CSV table of C-alpha atoms and ligand atoms in Angstrom, one decimal:
chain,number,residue,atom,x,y,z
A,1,UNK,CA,9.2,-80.1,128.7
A,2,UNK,CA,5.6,-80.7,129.2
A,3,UNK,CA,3.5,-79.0,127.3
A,4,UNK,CA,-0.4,-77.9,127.6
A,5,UNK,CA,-2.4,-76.0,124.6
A,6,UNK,CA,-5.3,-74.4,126.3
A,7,UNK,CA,-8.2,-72.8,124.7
A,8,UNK,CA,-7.6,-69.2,126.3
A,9,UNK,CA,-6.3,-66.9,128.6
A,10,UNK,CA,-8.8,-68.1,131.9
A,11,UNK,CA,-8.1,-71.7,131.0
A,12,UNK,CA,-4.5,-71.0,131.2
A,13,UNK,CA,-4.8,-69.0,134.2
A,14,UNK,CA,-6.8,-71.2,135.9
A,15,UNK,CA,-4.6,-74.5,135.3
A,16,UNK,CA,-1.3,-72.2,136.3
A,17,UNK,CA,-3.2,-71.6,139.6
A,18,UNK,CA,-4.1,-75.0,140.0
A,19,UNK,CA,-0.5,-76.0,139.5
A,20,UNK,CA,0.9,-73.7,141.9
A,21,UNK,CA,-2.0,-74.3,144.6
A,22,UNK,CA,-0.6,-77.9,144.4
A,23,UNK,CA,2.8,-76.8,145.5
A,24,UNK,CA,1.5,-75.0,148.3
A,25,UNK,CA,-0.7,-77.9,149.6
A,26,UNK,CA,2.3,-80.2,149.6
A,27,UNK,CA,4.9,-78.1,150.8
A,28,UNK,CA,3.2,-75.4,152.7
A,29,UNK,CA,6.6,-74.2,153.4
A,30,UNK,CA,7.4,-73.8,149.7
A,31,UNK,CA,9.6,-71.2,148.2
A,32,UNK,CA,7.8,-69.7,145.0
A,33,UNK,CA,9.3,-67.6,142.5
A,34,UNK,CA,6.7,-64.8,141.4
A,35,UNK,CA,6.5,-63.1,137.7
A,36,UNK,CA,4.7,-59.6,137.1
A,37,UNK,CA,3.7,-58.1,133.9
A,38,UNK,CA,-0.3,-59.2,132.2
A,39,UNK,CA,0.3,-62.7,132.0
A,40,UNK,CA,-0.2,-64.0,135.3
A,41,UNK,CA,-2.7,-61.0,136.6
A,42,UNK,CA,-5.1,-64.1,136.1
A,43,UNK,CA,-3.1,-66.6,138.1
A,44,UNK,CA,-2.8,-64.7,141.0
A,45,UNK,CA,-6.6,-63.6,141.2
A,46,UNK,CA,-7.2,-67.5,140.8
A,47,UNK,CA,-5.0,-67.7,143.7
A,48,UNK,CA,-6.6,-65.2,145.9
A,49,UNK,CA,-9.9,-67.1,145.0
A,50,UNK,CA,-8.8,-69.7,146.5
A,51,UNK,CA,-7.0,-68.1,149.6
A,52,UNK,CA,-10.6,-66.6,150.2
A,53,UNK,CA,-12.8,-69.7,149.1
A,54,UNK,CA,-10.8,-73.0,150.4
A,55,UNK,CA,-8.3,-71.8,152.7
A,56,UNK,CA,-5.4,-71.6,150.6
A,57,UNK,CA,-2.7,-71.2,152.8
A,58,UNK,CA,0.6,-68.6,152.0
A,59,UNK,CA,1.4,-68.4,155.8
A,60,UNK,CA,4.6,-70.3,155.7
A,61,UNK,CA,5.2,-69.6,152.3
A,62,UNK,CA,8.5,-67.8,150.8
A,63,UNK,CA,8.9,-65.7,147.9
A,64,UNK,CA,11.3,-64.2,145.6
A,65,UNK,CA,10.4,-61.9,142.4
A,66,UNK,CA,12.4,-62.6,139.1
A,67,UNK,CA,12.8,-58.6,138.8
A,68,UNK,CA,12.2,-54.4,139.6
A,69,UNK,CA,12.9,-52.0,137.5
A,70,UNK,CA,15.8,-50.0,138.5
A,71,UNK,CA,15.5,-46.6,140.1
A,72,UNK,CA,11.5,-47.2,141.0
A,73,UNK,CA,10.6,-47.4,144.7
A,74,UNK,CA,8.3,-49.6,146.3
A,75,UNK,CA,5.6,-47.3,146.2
A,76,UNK,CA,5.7,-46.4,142.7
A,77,UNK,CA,2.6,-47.6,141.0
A,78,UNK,CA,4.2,-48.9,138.5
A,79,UNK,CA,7.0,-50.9,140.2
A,80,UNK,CA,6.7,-54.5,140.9
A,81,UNK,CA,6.5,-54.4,144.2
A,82,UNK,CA,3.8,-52.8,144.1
A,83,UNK,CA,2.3,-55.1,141.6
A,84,UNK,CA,3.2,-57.9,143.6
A,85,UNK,CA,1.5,-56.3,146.8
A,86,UNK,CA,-1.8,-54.7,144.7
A,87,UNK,CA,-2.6,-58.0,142.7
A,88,UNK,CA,-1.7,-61.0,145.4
A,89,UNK,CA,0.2,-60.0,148.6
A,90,UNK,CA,-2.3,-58.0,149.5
A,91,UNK,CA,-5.0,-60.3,149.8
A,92,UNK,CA,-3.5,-63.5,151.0
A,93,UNK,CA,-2.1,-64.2,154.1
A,94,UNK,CA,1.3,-64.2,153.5
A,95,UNK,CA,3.9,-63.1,155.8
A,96,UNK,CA,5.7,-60.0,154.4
A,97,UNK,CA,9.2,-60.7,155.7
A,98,UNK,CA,9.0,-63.5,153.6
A,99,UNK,CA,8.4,-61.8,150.6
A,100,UNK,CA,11.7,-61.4,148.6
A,101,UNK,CA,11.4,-58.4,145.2
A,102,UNK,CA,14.8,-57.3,144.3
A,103,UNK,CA,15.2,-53.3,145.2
A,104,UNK,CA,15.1,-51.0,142.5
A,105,UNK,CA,16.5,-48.1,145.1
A,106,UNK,CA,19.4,-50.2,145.7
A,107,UNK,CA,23.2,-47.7,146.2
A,108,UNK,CA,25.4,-50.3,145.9
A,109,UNK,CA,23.6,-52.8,143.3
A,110,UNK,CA,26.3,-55.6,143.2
A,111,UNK,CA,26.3,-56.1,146.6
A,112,UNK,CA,22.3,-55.9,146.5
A,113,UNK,CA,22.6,-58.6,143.5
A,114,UNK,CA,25.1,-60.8,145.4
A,115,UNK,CA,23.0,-60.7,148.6
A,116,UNK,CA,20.0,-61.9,147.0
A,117,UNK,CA,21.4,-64.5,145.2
A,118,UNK,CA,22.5,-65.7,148.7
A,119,UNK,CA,19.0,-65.3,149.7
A,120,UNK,CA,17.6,-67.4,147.5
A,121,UNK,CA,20.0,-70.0,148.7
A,122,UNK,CA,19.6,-69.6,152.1
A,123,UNK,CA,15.9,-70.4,151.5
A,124,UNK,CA,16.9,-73.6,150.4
A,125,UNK,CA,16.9,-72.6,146.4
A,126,UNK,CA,13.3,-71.9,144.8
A,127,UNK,CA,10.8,-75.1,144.4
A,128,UNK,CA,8.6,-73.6,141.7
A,129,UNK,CA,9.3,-70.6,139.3
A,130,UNK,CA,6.7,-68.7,137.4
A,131,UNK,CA,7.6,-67.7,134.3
A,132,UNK,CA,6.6,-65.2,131.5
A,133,UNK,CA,8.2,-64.5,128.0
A,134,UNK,CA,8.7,-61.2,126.4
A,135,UNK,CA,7.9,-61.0,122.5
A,136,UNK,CA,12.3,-61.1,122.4
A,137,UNK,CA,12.1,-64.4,124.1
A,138,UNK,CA,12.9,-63.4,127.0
A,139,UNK,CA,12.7,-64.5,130.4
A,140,UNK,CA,12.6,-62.3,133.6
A,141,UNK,CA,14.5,-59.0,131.9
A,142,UNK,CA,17.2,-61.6,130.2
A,143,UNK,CA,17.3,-59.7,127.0
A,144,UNK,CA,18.2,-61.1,123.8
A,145,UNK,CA,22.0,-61.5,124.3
A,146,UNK,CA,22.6,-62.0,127.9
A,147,UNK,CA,24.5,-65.2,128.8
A,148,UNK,CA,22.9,-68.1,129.6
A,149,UNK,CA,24.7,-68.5,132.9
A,150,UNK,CA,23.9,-65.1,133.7
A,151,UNK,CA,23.0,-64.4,137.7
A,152,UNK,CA,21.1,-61.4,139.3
A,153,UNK,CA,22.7,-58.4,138.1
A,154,UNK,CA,21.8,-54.4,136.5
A,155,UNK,CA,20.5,-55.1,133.1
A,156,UNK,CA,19.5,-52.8,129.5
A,157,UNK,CA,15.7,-53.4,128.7
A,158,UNK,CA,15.4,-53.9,124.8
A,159,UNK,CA,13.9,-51.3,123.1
A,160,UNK,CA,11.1,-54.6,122.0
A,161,UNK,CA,10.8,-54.9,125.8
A,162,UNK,CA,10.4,-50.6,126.9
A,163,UNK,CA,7.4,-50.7,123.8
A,164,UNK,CA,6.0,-53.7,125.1
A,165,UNK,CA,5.6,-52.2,128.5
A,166,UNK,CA,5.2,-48.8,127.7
A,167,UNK,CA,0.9,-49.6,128.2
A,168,UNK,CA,1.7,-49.7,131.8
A,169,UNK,CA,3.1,-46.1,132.0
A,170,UNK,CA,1.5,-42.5,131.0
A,171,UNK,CA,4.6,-42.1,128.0
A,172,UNK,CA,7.1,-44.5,126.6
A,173,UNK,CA,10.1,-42.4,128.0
A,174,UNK,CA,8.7,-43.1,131.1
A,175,UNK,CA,9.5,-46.8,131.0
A,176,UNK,CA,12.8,-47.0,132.8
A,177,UNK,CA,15.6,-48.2,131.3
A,178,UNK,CA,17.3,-50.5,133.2
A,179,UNK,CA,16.6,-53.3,135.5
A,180,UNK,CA,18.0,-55.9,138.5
A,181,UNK,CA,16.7,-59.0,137.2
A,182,UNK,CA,17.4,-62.7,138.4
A,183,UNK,CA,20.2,-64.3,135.8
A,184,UNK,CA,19.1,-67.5,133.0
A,185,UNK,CA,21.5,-69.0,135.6
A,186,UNK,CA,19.9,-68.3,138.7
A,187,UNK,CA,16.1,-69.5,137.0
A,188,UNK,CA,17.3,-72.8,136.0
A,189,UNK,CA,18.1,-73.6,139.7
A,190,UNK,CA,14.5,-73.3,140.5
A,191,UNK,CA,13.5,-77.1,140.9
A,192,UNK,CA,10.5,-76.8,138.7
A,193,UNK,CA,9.5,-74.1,136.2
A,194,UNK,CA,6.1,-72.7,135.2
A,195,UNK,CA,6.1,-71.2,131.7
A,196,UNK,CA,2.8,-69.3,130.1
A,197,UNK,CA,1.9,-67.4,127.5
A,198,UNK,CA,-1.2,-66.2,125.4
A,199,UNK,CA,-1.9,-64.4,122.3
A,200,UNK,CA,-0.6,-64.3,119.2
A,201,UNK,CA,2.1,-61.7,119.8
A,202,UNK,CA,3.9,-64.3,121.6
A,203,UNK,CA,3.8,-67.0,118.9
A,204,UNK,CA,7.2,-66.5,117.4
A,205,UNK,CA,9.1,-66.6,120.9
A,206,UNK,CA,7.0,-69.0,121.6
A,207,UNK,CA,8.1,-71.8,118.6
A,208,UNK,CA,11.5,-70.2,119.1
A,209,UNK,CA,11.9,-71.3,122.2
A,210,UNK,CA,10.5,-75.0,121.8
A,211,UNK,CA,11.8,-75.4,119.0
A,212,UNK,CA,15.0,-73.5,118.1
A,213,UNK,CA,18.3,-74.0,119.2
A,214,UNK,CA,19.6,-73.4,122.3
A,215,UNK,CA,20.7,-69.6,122.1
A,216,UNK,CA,21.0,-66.7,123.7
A,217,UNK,CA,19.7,-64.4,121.4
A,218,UNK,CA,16.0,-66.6,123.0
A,219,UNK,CA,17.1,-66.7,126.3
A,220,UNK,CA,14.0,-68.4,127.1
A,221,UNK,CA,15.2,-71.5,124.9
A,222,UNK,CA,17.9,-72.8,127.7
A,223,UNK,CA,14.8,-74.1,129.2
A,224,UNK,CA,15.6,-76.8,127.4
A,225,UNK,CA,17.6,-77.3,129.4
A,226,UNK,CA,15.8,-78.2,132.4
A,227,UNK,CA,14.5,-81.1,134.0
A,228,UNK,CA,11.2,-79.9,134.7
A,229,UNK,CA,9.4,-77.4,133.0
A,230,UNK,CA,5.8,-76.8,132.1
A,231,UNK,CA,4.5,-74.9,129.7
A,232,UNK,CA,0.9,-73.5,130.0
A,233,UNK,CA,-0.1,-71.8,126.1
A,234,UNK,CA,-3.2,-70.5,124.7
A,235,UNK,CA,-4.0,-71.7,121.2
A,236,UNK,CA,-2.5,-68.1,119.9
A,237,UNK,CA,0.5,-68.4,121.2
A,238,UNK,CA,0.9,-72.4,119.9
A,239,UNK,CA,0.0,-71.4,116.7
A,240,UNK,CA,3.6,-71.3,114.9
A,241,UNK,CA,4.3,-74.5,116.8
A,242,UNK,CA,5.3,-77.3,114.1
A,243,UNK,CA,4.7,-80.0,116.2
A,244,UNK,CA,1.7,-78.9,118.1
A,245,UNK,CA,-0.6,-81.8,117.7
A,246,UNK,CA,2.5,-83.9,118.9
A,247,UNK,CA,2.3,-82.2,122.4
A,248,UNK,CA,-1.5,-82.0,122.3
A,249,UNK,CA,-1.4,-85.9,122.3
A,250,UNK,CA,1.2,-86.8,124.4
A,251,UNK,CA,-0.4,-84.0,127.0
A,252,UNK,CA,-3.6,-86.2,126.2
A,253,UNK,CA,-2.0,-89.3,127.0
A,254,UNK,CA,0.3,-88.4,130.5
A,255,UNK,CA,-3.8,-86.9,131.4
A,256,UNK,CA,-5.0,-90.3,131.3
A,257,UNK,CA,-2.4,-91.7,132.9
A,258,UNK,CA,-2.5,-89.3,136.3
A,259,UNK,CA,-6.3,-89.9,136.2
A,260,UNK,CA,-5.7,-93.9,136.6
A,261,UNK,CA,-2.9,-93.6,138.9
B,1,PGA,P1,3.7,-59.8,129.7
B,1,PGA,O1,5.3,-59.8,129.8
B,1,PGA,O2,3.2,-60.8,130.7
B,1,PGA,O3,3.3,-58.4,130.2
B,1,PGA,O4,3.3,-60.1,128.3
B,1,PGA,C1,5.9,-61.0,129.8
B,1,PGA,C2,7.4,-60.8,129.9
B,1,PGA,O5,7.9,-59.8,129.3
B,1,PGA,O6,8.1,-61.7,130.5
């Protein structure tokens, strides 16, 4: 796990972007894995920036959404299609048919789940996830609880998670309930993982899942488990980190090393 302390929201934001444009520029035919919810709001208007100012390019670019909540449409202002489409699709030139956001109208939701698992594969898997944490530690809706092996299937939000997102919506009882959400299984087949978080709210997941055992009560620790994951924090959210300045140096060091090499 690398891991880079930033001094706020904007820095974070703008290395995420930075890190993602990188992908694109080497494999314009990447296949991205996109995140809603405030954390990357910033990331993606970096990204449009620089669809607008160098020529970023998402024409041959594929994408799949970690989650929707279930029984919103796409038009629903509060869905995540519709966050997807109002804060990056948009205003980049991607190609719509390309753009994968599990449906939240789905009948038959197994079959829906199953079909987008094969989706992803079909794609040739997902090069570089984006990833958020919830105050629970989770990841994607991967409430505390939910196996670590878990695939794209109809999940319980916390109640942690339906406060938490109850500022996006008029009422809290109008946070839905449930939601289809990519599994901790299906995640930790992406081939490279973007983690970030700011503020202070997120401190405790945040040691928790650097930290702590491996558990799925912090679904976002099996991230240990991967081979390559990056972690983008704002000083808030390291602050319960025990072994912060440890990262902060060997960050440090691996920086001088990619500016020699
Ligand atoms: P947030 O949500 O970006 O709105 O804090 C993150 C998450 O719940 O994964």
């Amino acid at each position: 796990m690398r891991i880079t302390i930033v001094k706020d929201y904007d820095e974070m934001s703008k290395k995420a972007a930075e890190i993602i444009s990188k992908q694109i520029r080497t494999k314009p035919d990447s296949v991205l894995g996109f995140a809603t919810g405030g954390t990357p709001i910033g990331t993606y208007k970096e990204l449009v920036r620089m669809h607008k100012e160098e020529g970023l390019d998402f024409s041959r670019i594929t994408t799949f959404n970690l989650d929707e909540y279930y029984g919103l449409g796409p038009d629903h202002p509060q869905s995540y299609h519709y966050f997807m489409f109002s804060n990056l699709f948009n205003h980049v030139n991607i190609d719509p048919k390309r753009v994968h956001i599990p449906d939240g109208l789905a009948k038959d939701v197994e079959a829906f789940c199953k079909k987008y698992e094969e989706e992803i594969k079909k794609a040739g898997g997902i090069d570089l996830q984006l990833l958020g944490i919830g105050r629970d530690g989770h990841i994607a809706f991967n409430e505390p609880g939910s196996s670590l092996t878990s695939r794209t299937r109809l999940v319980a939000l916390a109640e942690e998670t339906i406060k938490d997102n109850a500022r996006f919506f008029e009422k809290e009882e109008d946070v839905p309930r449930f939601a289809i959400t990519m599994g901790c299984g299906t995640i930790m087949e992406a081939k490279k993982i973007l983690l970030l978080a700011n503020g202070e709210a997120k401190s405790d997941a945040v040691a928790a899942f650097i930290e702590g055992p491996i558990t799925s009560q912090i679904t976002a620790s099996i991230l240990q488990m991967h081979p390559d994951v990056t972690v983008i924090i704002d000083e808030a959210a390291a602050s319960k980190l025990k072994r912060k300045e440890y990262y902060k140096h060997v960050d440090r060091l691996f920086r001088d090393l990619e500016k020699k090499t």
